């Protein structure tokens, strides 16, 4: 990764810190035009999750430029980990965290259902679309894509490698463009074993079967965007949750999911 000064001439200021950006990337260009975060209600949900407990670990899987870490107030005692396989954005992520959260660790890998090497479909037009799920490429046929091999870990293996213990409280953001269900299914047992755990899961490309599974295995809450509070979706079907989201009163992109100890556990 290059650290030439000219690489870091483009940035925005969020939460009092600089977020460095590659201005040739469409997603970065959108951030530069807005001069602010692209999804403020997602940030609000993430901040509520951060504030909901004393977390030992805050882990951002699919960190991109790091705005969900730089743009929020993190607990001082937490260990912060950013996971991002895209070599294009990694130098900017590293520079932003170096300044804003110097104790943060960056893992340059993907998270999947197997360890080893995975094929990432990198969107050269909009870095945030890069994914391990190749079928999504057709949705953005007007974008430029390339296939590259990246190192991959399962979420349980990642937690082990960074030193998470069973008695730790762990908060995870999982935004990996359609691969969330696969990763969550692989990790369910490990997440249940933690003393406390919550996962902010992106819904944008989550299929109906994965959403149904999520509602069964996790206590799911959504963000009421008018009152800025979390609202339980416990007992809802996929259709009911989808209807609630479509009404526009709750944040539409992500939910907060806490693993049930078993399927009969109430939230």
PDB file of C-alpha atoms in Angstrom:
ATOM      1  CA  UNK A   1       0.000   0.000   0.000  1.00  0.00           C
ATOM      2  CA  UNK A   2       1.402   3.340  -1.007  1.00  0.00           C
ATOM      3  CA  UNK A   3       1.645   6.177   1.489  1.00  0.00           C
ATOM      4  CA  UNK A   4       2.547   8.955  -0.949  1.00  0.00           C
ATOM      5  CA  UNK A   5       1.319  12.305   0.324  1.00  0.00           C
ATOM      6  CA  UNK A   6      -0.650  13.053  -2.837  1.00  0.00           C
ATOM      7  CA  UNK A   7      -2.770   9.953  -2.284  1.00  0.00           C
ATOM      8  CA  UNK A   8      -4.363  11.586   0.740  1.00  0.00           C
ATOM      9  CA  UNK A   9      -5.272  15.013  -0.581  1.00  0.00           C
ATOM     10  CA  UNK A  10      -9.002  14.182  -0.711  1.00  0.00           C
ATOM     11  CA  UNK A  11     -10.928  13.858   2.540  1.00  0.00           C
ATOM     12  CA  UNK A  12     -14.031  14.922   4.404  1.00  0.00           C
ATOM     13  CA  UNK A  13     -14.338  15.691   8.092  1.00  0.00           C
ATOM     14  CA  UNK A  14     -16.756  13.524  10.056  1.00  0.00           C
ATOM     15  CA  UNK A  15     -17.173  13.513  13.805  1.00  0.00           C
ATOM     16  CA  UNK A  16     -14.202  15.870  14.056  1.00  0.00           C
ATOM     17  CA  UNK A  17     -11.810  13.544  12.207  1.00  0.00           C
ATOM     18  CA  UNK A  18     -10.554  13.272   8.634  1.00  0.00           C
ATOM     19  CA  UNK A  19     -11.915  10.479   6.453  1.00  0.00           C
ATOM     20  CA  UNK A  20      -9.434  10.027   3.602  1.00  0.00           C
ATOM     21  CA  UNK A  21     -10.831   9.035   0.213  1.00  0.00           C
ATOM     22  CA  UNK A  22      -9.752   7.890  -3.244  1.00  0.00           C
ATOM     23  CA  UNK A  23     -11.375  10.568  -5.398  1.00  0.00           C
ATOM     24  CA  UNK A  24     -11.284   8.299  -8.486  1.00  0.00           C
ATOM     25  CA  UNK A  25     -13.775   5.931  -6.812  1.00  0.00           C
ATOM     26  CA  UNK A  26     -17.449   6.732  -7.395  1.00  0.00           C
ATOM     27  CA  UNK A  27     -18.352   6.054  -3.780  1.00  0.00           C
ATOM     28  CA  UNK A  28     -15.613   8.351  -2.542  1.00  0.00           C
ATOM     29  CA  UNK A  29     -16.683  11.005  -5.041  1.00  0.00           C
ATOM     30  CA  UNK A  30     -20.227  10.823  -3.638  1.00  0.00           C
ATOM     31  CA  UNK A  31     -18.876  11.307  -0.116  1.00  0.00           C
ATOM     32  CA  UNK A  32     -16.818  14.274  -1.288  1.00  0.00           C
ATOM     33  CA  UNK A  33     -19.839  15.879  -2.956  1.00  0.00           C
ATOM     34  CA  UNK A  34     -22.012  15.363   0.105  1.00  0.00           C
ATOM     35  CA  UNK A  35     -19.253  16.378   2.531  1.00  0.00           C
ATOM     36  CA  UNK A  36     -20.895  13.997   4.966  1.00  0.00           C
ATOM     37  CA  UNK A  37     -21.796  10.339   5.439  1.00  0.00           C
ATOM     38  CA  UNK A  38     -23.965   8.712   2.770  1.00  0.00           C
ATOM     39  CA  UNK A  39     -26.314   6.853   5.131  1.00  0.00           C
ATOM     40  CA  UNK A  40     -26.801   8.905   8.317  1.00  0.00           C
ATOM     41  CA  UNK A  41     -29.579   6.669   9.663  1.00  0.00           C
ATOM     42  CA  UNK A  42     -27.268   3.646   9.380  1.00  0.00           C
ATOM     43  CA  UNK A  43     -24.727   5.585  11.419  1.00  0.00           C
ATOM     44  CA  UNK A  44     -27.454   6.427  13.947  1.00  0.00           C
ATOM     45  CA  UNK A  45     -28.373   2.736  14.312  1.00  0.00           C
ATOM     46  CA  UNK A  46     -24.708   1.823  14.726  1.00  0.00           C
ATOM     47  CA  UNK A  47     -24.246   4.518  17.388  1.00  0.00           C
ATOM     48  CA  UNK A  48     -27.270   3.230  19.317  1.00  0.00           C
ATOM     49  CA  UNK A  49     -25.783  -0.261  19.154  1.00  0.00           C
ATOM     50  CA  UNK A  50     -22.437   1.067  20.400  1.00  0.00           C
ATOM     51  CA  UNK A  51     -24.156   2.834  23.285  1.00  0.00           C
ATOM     52  CA  UNK A  52     -26.266  -0.189  24.250  1.00  0.00           C
ATOM     53  CA  UNK A  53     -23.563  -2.055  26.194  1.00  0.00           C
ATOM     54  CA  UNK A  54     -19.964  -1.970  27.415  1.00  0.00           C
ATOM     55  CA  UNK A  55     -18.363  -3.681  24.437  1.00  0.00           C
ATOM     56  CA  UNK A  56     -14.960  -5.327  24.702  1.00  0.00           C
ATOM     57  CA  UNK A  57     -14.742  -5.507  20.909  1.00  0.00           C
ATOM     58  CA  UNK A  58     -16.125  -3.367  18.088  1.00  0.00           C
ATOM     59  CA  UNK A  59     -15.580  -5.109  14.747  1.00  0.00           C
ATOM     60  CA  UNK A  60     -16.451  -3.571  11.373  1.00  0.00           C
ATOM     61  CA  UNK A  61     -16.626  -6.277   8.694  1.00  0.00           C
ATOM     62  CA  UNK A  62     -16.716  -4.570   5.307  1.00  0.00           C
ATOM     63  CA  UNK A  63     -15.251  -1.324   6.609  1.00  0.00           C
ATOM     64  CA  UNK A  64     -14.629   0.329   3.206  1.00  0.00           C
ATOM     65  CA  UNK A  65     -13.194   3.786   4.006  1.00  0.00           C
ATOM     66  CA  UNK A  66     -13.958   3.408   7.719  1.00  0.00           C
ATOM     67  CA  UNK A  67     -16.740   5.954   8.086  1.00  0.00           C
ATOM     68  CA  UNK A  68     -18.726   3.782  10.510  1.00  0.00           C
ATOM     69  CA  UNK A  69     -15.747   3.781  12.860  1.00  0.00           C
ATOM     70  CA  UNK A  70     -14.461   7.310  12.321  1.00  0.00           C
ATOM     71  CA  UNK A  71     -17.976   8.768  12.193  1.00  0.00           C
ATOM     72  CA  UNK A  72     -19.164   7.449  15.568  1.00  0.00           C
ATOM     73  CA  UNK A  73     -18.210   7.832  19.218  1.00  0.00           C
ATOM     74  CA  UNK A  74     -16.557   4.561  20.197  1.00  0.00           C
ATOM     75  CA  UNK A  75     -16.151   3.394  23.805  1.00  0.00           C
ATOM     76  CA  UNK A  76     -12.655   4.128  25.069  1.00  0.00           C
ATOM     77  CA  UNK A  77     -12.110   0.651  26.476  1.00  0.00           C
ATOM     78  CA  UNK A  78     -13.055  -1.303  23.352  1.00  0.00           C
ATOM     79  CA  UNK A  79     -10.655  -3.011  20.972  1.00  0.00           C
ATOM     80  CA  UNK A  80     -11.499  -1.821  17.451  1.00  0.00           C
ATOM     81  CA  UNK A  81     -10.994  -4.039  14.395  1.00  0.00           C
ATOM     82  CA  UNK A  82     -11.670  -3.104  10.765  1.00  0.00           C
ATOM     83  CA  UNK A  83     -11.962  -5.912   8.198  1.00  0.00           C
ATOM     84  CA  UNK A  84     -11.608  -4.959   4.531  1.00  0.00           C
ATOM     85  CA  UNK A  85     -10.267  -7.032   1.598  1.00  0.00           C
ATOM     86  CA  UNK A  86     -10.278  -4.291  -1.061  1.00  0.00           C
ATOM     87  CA  UNK A  87      -6.677  -3.253  -1.712  1.00  0.00           C
ATOM     88  CA  UNK A  88      -7.863  -0.083  -3.417  1.00  0.00           C
ATOM     89  CA  UNK A  89      -9.425   1.420  -0.299  1.00  0.00           C
ATOM     90  CA  UNK A  90      -7.080  -0.073   2.306  1.00  0.00           C
ATOM     91  CA  UNK A  91      -4.485   2.764   2.227  1.00  0.00           C
ATOM     92  CA  UNK A  92      -7.226   5.324   2.882  1.00  0.00           C
ATOM     93  CA  UNK A  93      -8.804   3.232   5.622  1.00  0.00           C
ATOM     94  CA  UNK A  94      -5.392   2.833   7.242  1.00  0.00           C
ATOM     95  CA  UNK A  95      -4.625   6.553   7.087  1.00  0.00           C
ATOM     96  CA  UNK A  96      -8.009   7.517   8.537  1.00  0.00           C
ATOM     97  CA  UNK A  97      -7.723   5.061  11.421  1.00  0.00           C
ATOM     98  CA  UNK A  98      -4.096   6.001  12.031  1.00  0.00           C
ATOM     99  CA  UNK A  99      -5.225   9.539  12.784  1.00  0.00           C
ATOM    100  CA  UNK A 100      -8.644   8.945  14.374  1.00  0.00           C
ATOM    101  CA  UNK A 101      -8.295   5.542  16.106  1.00  0.00           C
ATOM    102  CA  UNK A 102      -4.554   4.763  16.257  1.00  0.00           C
ATOM    103  CA  UNK A 103      -5.087   1.621  18.341  1.00  0.00           C
ATOM    104  CA  UNK A 104      -7.380   0.037  15.726  1.00  0.00           C
ATOM    105  CA  UNK A 105      -6.344  -3.145  13.937  1.00  0.00           C
ATOM    106  CA  UNK A 106      -6.970  -3.682  10.213  1.00  0.00           C
ATOM    107  CA  UNK A 107      -7.402  -7.179   8.782  1.00  0.00           C
ATOM    108  CA  UNK A 108      -6.981  -7.130   4.966  1.00  0.00           C
ATOM    109  CA  UNK A 109      -9.222 -10.115   4.267  1.00  0.00           C
ATOM    110  CA  UNK A 110     -12.745 -11.124   3.352  1.00  0.00           C
ATOM    111  CA  UNK A 111     -15.136 -12.921   5.698  1.00  0.00           C
ATOM    112  CA  UNK A 112     -16.839 -15.976   4.219  1.00  0.00           C
ATOM    113  CA  UNK A 113     -18.048 -19.475   5.100  1.00  0.00           C
ATOM    114  CA  UNK A 114     -14.619 -21.045   4.484  1.00  0.00           C
ATOM    115  CA  UNK A 115     -11.032 -20.104   5.289  1.00  0.00           C
ATOM    116  CA  UNK A 116      -8.411 -19.798   2.577  1.00  0.00           C
ATOM    117  CA  UNK A 117      -8.827 -17.850  -0.642  1.00  0.00           C
ATOM    118  CA  UNK A 118     -12.033 -16.373  -2.033  1.00  0.00           C
ATOM    119  CA  UNK A 119     -12.843 -14.704  -5.339  1.00  0.00           C
ATOM    120  CA  UNK A 120     -13.913 -11.112  -4.867  1.00  0.00           C
ATOM    121  CA  UNK A 121     -15.812  -9.312  -7.601  1.00  0.00           C
ATOM    122  CA  UNK A 122     -14.346  -5.839  -7.279  1.00  0.00           C
ATOM    123  CA  UNK A 123     -16.472  -2.959  -8.519  1.00  0.00           C
ATOM    124  CA  UNK A 124     -13.960  -0.496  -9.942  1.00  0.00           C
ATOM    125  CA  UNK A 125     -16.714   2.081 -10.441  1.00  0.00           C
ATOM    126  CA  UNK A 126     -18.164   2.048  -6.895  1.00  0.00           C
ATOM    127  CA  UNK A 127     -15.964   0.321  -4.323  1.00  0.00           C
ATOM    128  CA  UNK A 128     -18.837  -0.324  -1.920  1.00  0.00           C
ATOM    129  CA  UNK A 129     -20.420  -2.866  -4.272  1.00  0.00           C
ATOM    130  CA  UNK A 130     -17.422  -5.224  -4.212  1.00  0.00           C
ATOM    131  CA  UNK A 131     -18.641  -8.661  -3.173  1.00  0.00           C
ATOM    132  CA  UNK A 132     -17.993 -12.394  -2.983  1.00  0.00           C
ATOM    133  CA  UNK A 133     -21.480 -12.961  -4.446  1.00  0.00           C
ATOM    134  CA  UNK A 134     -20.938 -13.014  -8.209  1.00  0.00           C
ATOM    135  CA  UNK A 135     -24.627 -12.957  -9.149  1.00  0.00           C
ATOM    136  CA  UNK A 136     -24.900  -9.349  -7.999  1.00  0.00           C
ATOM    137  CA  UNK A 137     -22.501  -8.231 -10.735  1.00  0.00           C
ATOM    138  CA  UNK A 138     -25.298  -8.407 -13.312  1.00  0.00           C
ATOM    139  CA  UNK A 139     -27.243  -5.773 -11.350  1.00  0.00           C
ATOM    140  CA  UNK A 140     -24.517  -3.252 -12.147  1.00  0.00           C
ATOM    141  CA  UNK A 141     -23.684  -4.164 -15.730  1.00  0.00           C
ATOM    142  CA  UNK A 142     -22.821  -0.523 -16.420  1.00  0.00           C
ATOM    143  CA  UNK A 143     -20.001  -0.684 -13.858  1.00  0.00           C
ATOM    144  CA  UNK A 144     -16.473  -1.955 -14.461  1.00  0.00           C
ATOM    145  CA  UNK A 145     -15.697  -5.167 -12.589  1.00  0.00           C
ATOM    146  CA  UNK A 146     -12.716  -7.442 -12.100  1.00  0.00           C
ATOM    147  CA  UNK A 147     -12.259 -10.757 -10.315  1.00  0.00           C
ATOM    148  CA  UNK A 148      -9.431 -11.007  -7.806  1.00  0.00           C
ATOM    149  CA  UNK A 149      -8.454 -13.602  -5.229  1.00  0.00           C
ATOM    150  CA  UNK A 150      -8.361 -12.393  -1.626  1.00  0.00           C
ATOM    151  CA  UNK A 151      -7.579 -14.108   1.685  1.00  0.00           C
ATOM    152  CA  UNK A 152     -10.688 -15.208   3.560  1.00  0.00           C
ATOM    153  CA  UNK A 153     -11.582 -16.210   7.102  1.00  0.00           C
ATOM    154  CA  UNK A 154     -14.786 -17.472   8.631  1.00  0.00           C
ATOM    155  CA  UNK A 155     -16.174 -15.212  11.327  1.00  0.00           C
ATOM    156  CA  UNK A 156     -15.478 -17.796  14.081  1.00  0.00           C
ATOM    157  CA  UNK A 157     -11.868 -18.115  12.891  1.00  0.00           C
ATOM    158  CA  UNK A 158     -11.511 -14.333  12.749  1.00  0.00           C
ATOM    159  CA  UNK A 159     -12.789 -13.988  16.315  1.00  0.00           C
ATOM    160  CA  UNK A 160     -10.320 -16.630  17.474  1.00  0.00           C
ATOM    161  CA  UNK A 161      -7.372 -15.082  15.656  1.00  0.00           C
ATOM    162  CA  UNK A 162      -7.882 -11.605  17.097  1.00  0.00           C
ATOM    163  CA  UNK A 163      -8.201 -13.011  20.607  1.00  0.00           C
ATOM    164  CA  UNK A 164     -11.922 -12.807  21.408  1.00  0.00           C
ATOM    165  CA  UNK A 165     -12.831 -14.858  24.479  1.00  0.00           C
ATOM    166  CA  UNK A 166     -16.176 -16.450  25.289  1.00  0.00           C
ATOM    167  CA  UNK A 167     -16.741 -14.058  28.206  1.00  0.00           C
ATOM    168  CA  UNK A 168     -16.239 -10.989  25.976  1.00  0.00           C
ATOM    169  CA  UNK A 169     -18.947  -8.612  24.756  1.00  0.00           C
ATOM    170  CA  UNK A 170     -18.661  -8.250  20.985  1.00  0.00           C
ATOM    171  CA  UNK A 171     -20.358  -5.799  18.621  1.00  0.00           C
ATOM    172  CA  UNK A 172     -20.078  -6.506  14.891  1.00  0.00           C
ATOM    173  CA  UNK A 173     -21.117  -4.576  11.810  1.00  0.00           C
ATOM    174  CA  UNK A 174     -21.607  -6.918   8.848  1.00  0.00           C
ATOM    175  CA  UNK A 175     -21.907  -5.202   5.473  1.00  0.00           C
ATOM    176  CA  UNK A 176     -20.600  -7.532   2.774  1.00  0.00           C
ATOM    177  CA  UNK A 177     -22.970  -7.118  -0.151  1.00  0.00           C
ATOM    178  CA  UNK A 178     -25.177 -10.191  -0.116  1.00  0.00           C
ATOM    179  CA  UNK A 179     -22.832 -12.579   1.717  1.00  0.00           C
ATOM    180  CA  UNK A 180     -24.235 -11.758   5.158  1.00  0.00           C
ATOM    181  CA  UNK A 181     -26.555 -14.765   5.412  1.00  0.00           C
ATOM    182  CA  UNK A 182     -23.818 -17.228   4.500  1.00  0.00           C
ATOM    183  CA  UNK A 183     -21.452 -15.772   7.078  1.00  0.00           C
ATOM    184  CA  UNK A 184     -24.078 -15.572   9.834  1.00  0.00           C
ATOM    185  CA  UNK A 185     -25.151 -19.191   9.371  1.00  0.00           C
ATOM    186  CA  UNK A 186     -21.537 -20.336   9.689  1.00  0.00           C
ATOM    187  CA  UNK A 187     -20.985 -18.208  12.793  1.00  0.00           C
ATOM    188  CA  UNK A 188     -24.221 -18.808  14.738  1.00  0.00           C
ATOM    189  CA  UNK A 189     -22.743 -21.215  17.282  1.00  0.00           C
ATOM    190  CA  UNK A 190     -19.749 -18.989  17.981  1.00  0.00           C
ATOM    191  CA  UNK A 191     -21.934 -15.910  18.365  1.00  0.00           C
ATOM    192  CA  UNK A 192     -24.233 -17.722  20.813  1.00  0.00           C
ATOM    193  CA  UNK A 193     -21.231 -18.767  22.900  1.00  0.00           C
ATOM    194  CA  UNK A 194     -20.216 -15.157  23.585  1.00  0.00           C
ATOM    195  CA  UNK A 195     -21.342 -13.591  26.857  1.00  0.00           C
ATOM    196  CA  UNK A 196     -22.864 -10.736  24.879  1.00  0.00           C
ATOM    197  CA  UNK A 197     -23.088 -10.169  21.146  1.00  0.00           C
ATOM    198  CA  UNK A 198     -24.939  -7.992  18.662  1.00  0.00           C
ATOM    199  CA  UNK A 199     -24.574  -7.792  14.896  1.00  0.00           C
ATOM    200  CA  UNK A 200     -25.682  -4.921  12.691  1.00  0.00           C
ATOM    201  CA  UNK A 201     -26.609  -6.712   9.469  1.00  0.00           C
ATOM    202  CA  UNK A 202     -27.192  -5.061   6.109  1.00  0.00           C
ATOM    203  CA  UNK A 203     -30.488  -6.138   4.517  1.00  0.00           C
ATOM    204  CA  UNK A 204     -30.079  -4.629   1.050  1.00  0.00           C
ATOM    205  CA  UNK A 205     -29.122  -7.908  -0.653  1.00  0.00           C
ATOM    206  CA  UNK A 206     -30.278 -10.398   1.960  1.00  0.00           C
ATOM    207  CA  UNK A 207     -32.529 -13.017   0.352  1.00  0.00           C
ATOM    208  CA  UNK A 208     -35.925 -13.932   1.820  1.00  0.00           C
ATOM    209  CA  UNK A 209     -34.685 -17.300   3.108  1.00  0.00           C
ATOM    210  CA  UNK A 210     -31.793 -15.663   4.956  1.00  0.00           C
ATOM    211  CA  UNK A 211     -34.057 -12.988   6.419  1.00  0.00           C
ATOM    212  CA  UNK A 212     -36.502 -15.658   7.627  1.00  0.00           C
ATOM    213  CA  UNK A 213     -33.612 -17.559   9.230  1.00  0.00           C
ATOM    214  CA  UNK A 214     -32.343 -14.346  10.849  1.00  0.00           C
ATOM    215  CA  UNK A 215     -35.754 -13.652  12.401  1.00  0.00           C
ATOM    216  CA  UNK A 216     -35.870 -17.206  13.763  1.00  0.00           C
ATOM    217  CA  UNK A 217     -32.369 -17.402  15.226  1.00  0.00           C
ATOM    218  CA  UNK A 218     -31.891 -13.792  16.379  1.00  0.00           C
ATOM    219  CA  UNK A 219     -33.751 -11.117  18.289  1.00  0.00           C
ATOM    220  CA  UNK A 220     -34.033  -8.428  15.628  1.00  0.00           C
ATOM    221  CA  UNK A 221     -34.562  -4.723  16.250  1.00  0.00           C
ATOM    222  CA  UNK A 222     -34.946  -1.849  13.807  1.00  0.00           C
ATOM    223  CA  UNK A 223     -34.343   1.884  14.124  1.00  0.00           C
ATOM    224  CA  UNK A 224     -37.385   4.153  14.366  1.00  0.00           C
ATOM    225  CA  UNK A 225     -36.035   7.085  12.356  1.00  0.00           C
ATOM    226  CA  UNK A 226     -38.486   9.595  13.857  1.00  0.00           C
ATOM    227  CA  UNK A 227     -37.888   8.807  17.528  1.00  0.00           C
ATOM    228  CA  UNK A 228     -34.277   7.563  17.202  1.00  0.00           C
ATOM    229  CA  UNK A 229     -35.038   4.462  19.270  1.00  0.00           C
ATOM    230  CA  UNK A 230     -34.774   0.731  18.638  1.00  0.00           C
ATOM    231  CA  UNK A 231     -38.029  -1.139  17.992  1.00  0.00           C
ATOM    232  CA  UNK A 232     -38.363  -4.901  18.385  1.00  0.00           C
ATOM    233  CA  UNK A 233     -39.269  -7.033  15.371  1.00  0.00           C
ATOM    234  CA  UNK A 234     -39.621 -10.137  17.538  1.00  0.00           C
ATOM    235  CA  UNK A 235     -42.354 -12.450  16.279  1.00  0.00           C
ATOM    236  CA  UNK A 236     -42.599 -10.757  12.898  1.00  0.00           C
ATOM    237  CA  UNK A 237     -42.660 -12.708   9.668  1.00  0.00           C
ATOM    238  CA  UNK A 238     -40.563 -11.682   6.683  1.00  0.00           C
ATOM    239  CA  UNK A 239     -43.664 -10.121   5.129  1.00  0.00           C
ATOM    240  CA  UNK A 240     -44.444  -8.150   8.285  1.00  0.00           C
ATOM    241  CA  UNK A 241     -40.893  -6.856   8.651  1.00  0.00           C
ATOM    242  CA  UNK A 242     -40.727  -5.994   4.956  1.00  0.00           C
ATOM    243  CA  UNK A 243     -44.011  -4.099   5.250  1.00  0.00           C
ATOM    244  CA  UNK A 244     -42.734  -2.195   8.289  1.00  0.00           C
ATOM    245  CA  UNK A 245     -39.580  -1.220   6.421  1.00  0.00           C
ATOM    246  CA  UNK A 246     -41.487  -0.184   3.295  1.00  0.00           C
ATOM    247  CA  UNK A 247     -43.690   2.171   5.327  1.00  0.00           C
ATOM    248  CA  UNK A 248     -40.622   4.371   5.763  1.00  0.00           C
ATOM    249  CA  UNK A 249     -40.790   4.900   9.522  1.00  0.00           C
ATOM    250  CA  UNK A 250     -37.771   2.697  10.227  1.00  0.00           C
ATOM    251  CA  UNK A 251     -34.267   2.571   8.813  1.00  0.00           C
ATOM    252  CA  UNK A 252     -34.438   0.455   5.675  1.00  0.00           C
ATOM    253  CA  UNK A 253     -30.887  -0.782   5.099  1.00  0.00           C
ATOM    254  CA  UNK A 254     -29.863  -2.560   8.307  1.00  0.00           C
ATOM    255  CA  UNK A 255     -31.130  -4.270  11.438  1.00  0.00           C
ATOM    256  CA  UNK A 256     -29.546  -5.086  14.777  1.00  0.00           C
ATOM    257  CA  UNK A 257     -29.522  -8.811  15.549  1.00  0.00           C
ATOM    258  CA  UNK A 258     -28.792 -10.474  18.902  1.00  0.00           C
ATOM    259  CA  UNK A 259     -28.457 -14.279  18.825  1.00  0.00           C
ATOM    260  CA  UNK A 260     -31.080 -16.236  20.752  1.00  0.00           C
ATOM    261  CA  UNK A 261     -29.602 -18.894  23.018  1.00  0.00           C
ATOM    262  CA  UNK A 262     -31.933 -21.293  21.220  1.00  0.00           C
ATOM    263  CA  UNK A 263     -34.986 -21.011  18.980  1.00  0.00           C
ATOM    264  CA  UNK A 264     -37.382 -21.010  21.926  1.00  0.00           C
ATOM    265  CA  UNK A 265     -35.654 -18.118  23.711  1.00  0.00           C
ATOM    266  CA  UNK A 266     -37.674 -14.936  23.968  1.00  0.00           C
ATOM    267  CA  UNK A 267     -36.157 -11.552  23.276  1.00  0.00           C
TER     268      UNK A 267
END
